XYZ file of C-alpha atoms in Angstrom:
133
model
C 9.164 6.807 6.022
C 7.479 8.063 2.887
C 5.312 6.355 0.335
C 6.927 5.816 -3.047
C 4.028 5.118 -5.433
C 4.681 2.158 -7.690
C 4.326 1.932 -11.426
C 2.408 -0.225 -13.851
C 4.251 -3.448 -14.613
C 4.478 -5.231 -18.013
C 2.845 -8.502 -18.937
C 4.877 -11.687 -19.403
C 6.482 -11.922 -22.847
C 8.578 -15.106 -22.470
C 6.400 -18.256 -22.801
C 8.975 -20.304 -20.820
C 8.674 -18.194 -17.668
C 6.024 -16.570 -15.548
C 6.772 -13.067 -14.311
C 5.782 -12.470 -10.719
C 6.030 -9.147 -8.934
C 6.378 -9.282 -5.174
C 5.194 -6.300 -3.159
C 7.833 -5.221 -0.662
C 7.896 -2.630 2.127
C 11.021 -0.846 3.313
C 11.564 -1.570 6.994
C 14.693 0.255 8.144
C 17.504 -0.691 5.764
C 15.812 -3.860 4.473
C 12.930 -4.760 2.155
C 10.207 -7.065 3.542
C 8.184 -9.113 1.035
C 4.468 -9.050 1.873
C 2.688 -10.704 -1.081
C 2.546 -11.161 -4.840
C 1.262 -8.072 -6.650
C -1.367 -10.219 -8.403
C -3.119 -10.792 -5.050
C -3.999 -7.095 -4.672
C -7.259 -5.767 -6.105
C -7.261 -2.191 -7.431
C -9.259 0.093 -5.174
C -9.290 -2.385 -2.260
C -6.984 -2.497 0.748
C -5.168 -5.430 2.320
C -3.919 -5.690 5.900
C -0.299 -6.765 6.351
C 1.184 -8.004 9.635
C 4.812 -6.962 10.070
C 7.397 -9.057 11.956
C 7.293 -6.637 14.931
C 3.490 -6.942 15.248
C 2.547 -3.637 13.585
C -0.153 -3.671 10.913
C 0.072 -1.895 7.561
C -2.758 -1.105 5.144
C -1.592 -1.832 1.582
C -3.371 -0.381 -1.468
C -3.124 -0.746 -5.246
C -4.887 1.952 -7.238
C -6.453 1.517 -10.666
C -3.371 3.099 -12.321
C -1.132 0.388 -10.794
C 0.437 2.537 -8.044
C 0.976 1.001 -4.613
C 0.704 2.713 -1.232
C 1.233 1.600 2.360
C 0.119 3.361 5.540
C -0.379 2.387 9.177
C -3.537 0.278 9.471
C -4.492 1.791 12.842
C -7.124 4.543 12.721
C -5.759 7.200 15.119
C -9.274 8.450 15.935
C -10.761 5.109 17.034
C -7.626 3.068 17.751
C -8.964 0.197 15.640
C -6.858 -1.490 12.933
C -9.329 -0.853 10.103
C -7.862 1.511 7.489
C -7.231 -1.389 5.083
C -11.031 -1.794 4.904
C -11.698 1.856 4.108
C -13.043 3.355 0.899
C -10.472 4.804 -1.502
C -10.848 7.905 -3.630
C -9.146 11.126 -4.657
C -9.384 14.674 -3.353
C -7.827 17.467 -5.429
C -5.863 14.821 -7.336
C -4.484 13.157 -4.195
C -5.309 9.509 -3.367
C -6.899 8.863 0.024
C -8.564 6.194 2.117
C -11.565 7.003 4.336
C -11.749 5.196 7.651
C -14.702 2.779 7.671
C -15.543 3.835 11.240
C -15.537 7.616 11.587
C -14.932 8.464 7.893
C -11.810 10.644 8.315
C -9.756 10.630 5.117
C -6.019 9.917 5.049
C -3.750 10.901 2.161
C -2.122 7.681 0.896
C 1.089 9.474 -0.112
C 1.757 11.608 2.981
C -0.395 9.972 5.692
C -1.919 13.347 6.652
C -5.552 13.428 7.681
C -7.485 15.560 5.201
C -10.103 16.356 7.852
C -7.791 17.257 10.764
C -4.412 18.755 9.859
C -2.938 17.880 13.261
C -3.237 14.116 12.687
C -1.299 11.771 10.418
C -0.548 8.066 10.089
C 2.815 6.531 9.244
C 3.557 5.801 5.593
C 5.898 3.171 4.163
C 7.983 3.055 1.023
C 6.617 0.369 -1.304
C 8.097 -1.350 -4.336
C 7.161 -4.256 -6.565
C 10.234 -6.387 -7.200
C 10.309 -8.763 -10.134
C 11.094 -12.415 -9.622
C 11.250 -15.016 -12.345
C 9.508 -18.326 -11.785
C 10.276 -21.186 -14.177
C 7.238 -23.105 -15.405
Protein backbone atom coordinates (compact mmCIF):
# COMPACT_ATOMS: atom_id res chain seq x y z
CA UNK A 1 0.00 0.00 0.00
CA UNK A 2 1.13 3.56 -0.53
CA UNK A 3 0.65 6.69 1.49
CA UNK A 4 -1.71 9.24 -0.01
CA UNK A 5 -0.95 12.50 1.82
CA UNK A 6 -4.09 14.30 2.94
CA UNK A 7 -5.03 17.90 2.43
CA UNK A 8 -5.96 20.81 4.64
CA UNK A 9 -9.65 20.77 5.52
CA UNK A 10 -11.98 23.82 5.81
CA UNK A 11 -13.47 25.20 8.98
CA UNK A 12 -17.17 24.82 9.78
CA UNK A 13 -19.33 27.44 8.05
CA UNK A 14 -22.84 26.26 9.01
CA UNK A 15 -23.73 27.29 12.60
CA UNK A 16 -26.32 24.46 12.83
CA UNK A 17 -23.77 21.68 12.29
CA UNK A 18 -20.32 20.71 13.41
CA UNK A 19 -18.00 19.36 10.74
CA UNK A 20 -15.95 16.39 11.84
CA UNK A 21 -13.28 14.71 9.75
CA UNK A 22 -12.58 11.08 10.53
CA UNK A 23 -9.15 9.70 9.69
CA UNK A 24 -9.44 6.44 7.78
CA UNK A 25 -6.89 3.88 6.58
CA UNK A 26 -7.35 1.68 3.53
CA UNK A 27 -7.21 -1.96 4.58
CA UNK A 28 -7.66 -4.13 1.49
CA UNK A 29 -10.82 -2.96 -0.28
CA UNK A 30 -12.30 -1.21 2.78
CA UNK A 31 -11.68 1.97 4.76
CA UNK A 32 -11.14 1.62 8.53
CA UNK A 33 -11.95 4.65 10.72
CA UNK A 34 -9.24 5.22 13.34
CA UNK A 35 -10.05 8.58 14.98
CA UNK A 36 -11.31 12.13 14.48
CA UNK A 37 -8.78 14.35 12.71
CA UNK A 38 -9.05 16.89 15.55
CA UNK A 39 -7.40 14.39 17.93
CA UNK A 40 -4.11 14.44 15.98
CA UNK A 41 -1.43 16.99 16.85
CA UNK A 42 0.73 18.31 14.00
CA UNK A 43 4.26 16.98 14.25
CA UNK A 44 3.33 14.23 16.74
CA UNK A 45 2.56 10.59 16.02
CA UNK A 46 -0.26 8.40 17.27
CA UNK A 47 -0.29 4.60 17.50
CA UNK A 48 -3.29 2.84 15.97
CA UNK A 49 -4.24 -0.79 16.66
CA UNK A 50 -5.76 -2.49 13.62
CA UNK A 51 -8.42 -5.23 13.85
CA UNK A 52 -5.83 -7.91 12.92
CA UNK A 53 -3.47 -6.83 15.74
CA UNK A 54 -0.98 -4.86 13.62
CA UNK A 55 0.04 -1.39 14.78
CA UNK A 56 0.23 1.69 12.56
CA UNK A 57 1.98 4.98 13.29
CA UNK A 58 -0.27 7.86 12.17
CA UNK A 59 1.09 11.38 11.58
CA UNK A 60 -0.36 14.80 10.76
CA UNK A 61 2.15 17.36 9.54
CA UNK A 62 1.94 21.11 10.05
CA UNK A 63 0.58 21.56 6.49
CA UNK A 64 -2.38 19.26 7.30
CA UNK A 65 -1.14 16.18 5.40
CA UNK A 66 -1.64 12.76 6.96
CA UNK A 67 0.67 9.74 6.75
CA UNK A 68 0.52 6.18 8.06
CA UNK A 69 3.36 3.67 8.32
CA UNK A 70 3.99 0.44 10.22
CA UNK A 71 4.64 1.27 13.88
CA UNK A 72 7.26 -1.49 14.26
CA UNK A 73 10.89 -0.36 14.02
CA UNK A 74 12.52 -3.03 11.82
CA UNK A 75 15.92 -2.48 13.46
CA UNK A 76 14.84 -3.03 17.08
CA UNK A 77 11.55 -4.89 16.62
CA UNK A 78 9.82 -2.50 19.03
CA UNK A 79 6.51 -0.78 18.17
CA UNK A 80 7.81 2.77 18.67
CA UNK A 81 7.80 4.72 15.39
CA UNK A 82 4.69 6.66 16.45
CA UNK A 83 6.84 8.21 19.21
CA UNK A 84 9.63 9.27 16.87
CA UNK A 85 10.70 12.78 15.92
CA UNK A 86 9.38 14.11 12.61
CA UNK A 87 11.24 16.30 10.15
CA UNK A 88 12.11 16.71 6.49
CA UNK A 89 15.13 15.66 4.45
CA UNK A 90 15.51 17.08 0.93
CA UNK A 91 11.84 18.09 1.04
CA UNK A 92 10.62 14.62 2.07
CA UNK A 93 8.81 14.07 5.40
CA UNK A 94 10.32 11.48 7.74
CA UNK A 95 10.10 10.08 11.24
CA UNK A 96 13.24 9.12 13.19
CA UNK A 97 12.99 6.06 15.40
CA UNK A 98 13.22 7.07 19.07
CA UNK A 99 15.49 4.07 19.75
CA UNK A 100 18.25 3.83 17.15
CA UNK A 101 17.44 7.07 15.25
CA UNK A 102 17.05 5.59 11.74
CA UNK A 103 14.83 7.82 9.61
CA UNK A 104 11.86 6.50 7.62
CA UNK A 105 10.28 8.39 4.72
CA UNK A 106 6.60 8.90 5.62
CA UNK A 107 5.49 8.71 1.98
CA UNK A 108 7.40 5.64 0.77
CA UNK A 109 8.40 3.86 4.01
CA UNK A 110 12.04 3.59 2.87
CA UNK A 111 14.75 3.96 5.47
CA UNK A 112 16.84 7.02 4.64
CA UNK A 113 19.84 5.52 6.45
CA UNK A 114 19.76 1.99 4.98
CA UNK A 115 18.36 1.64 1.46
CA UNK A 116 17.70 -2.09 1.93
CA UNK A 117 15.09 -1.53 4.66
CA UNK A 118 11.55 -0.17 4.48
CA UNK A 119 8.35 -0.22 6.53
CA UNK A 120 4.84 -0.69 5.18
CA UNK A 121 2.84 2.42 4.32
CA UNK A 122 -0.94 2.84 4.29
CA UNK A 123 -3.24 5.00 2.23
CA UNK A 124 -4.87 7.61 4.47
CA UNK A 125 -7.88 9.85 3.98
CA UNK A 126 -9.93 12.20 6.11
CA UNK A 127 -13.61 11.63 5.43
CA UNK A 128 -16.14 14.28 6.36
CA UNK A 129 -19.09 13.44 8.55
CA UNK A 130 -21.77 15.86 9.63
CA UNK A 131 -22.81 15.90 13.26
CA UNK A 132 -25.98 17.78 14.20
CA UNK A 133 -25.68 19.99 17.27
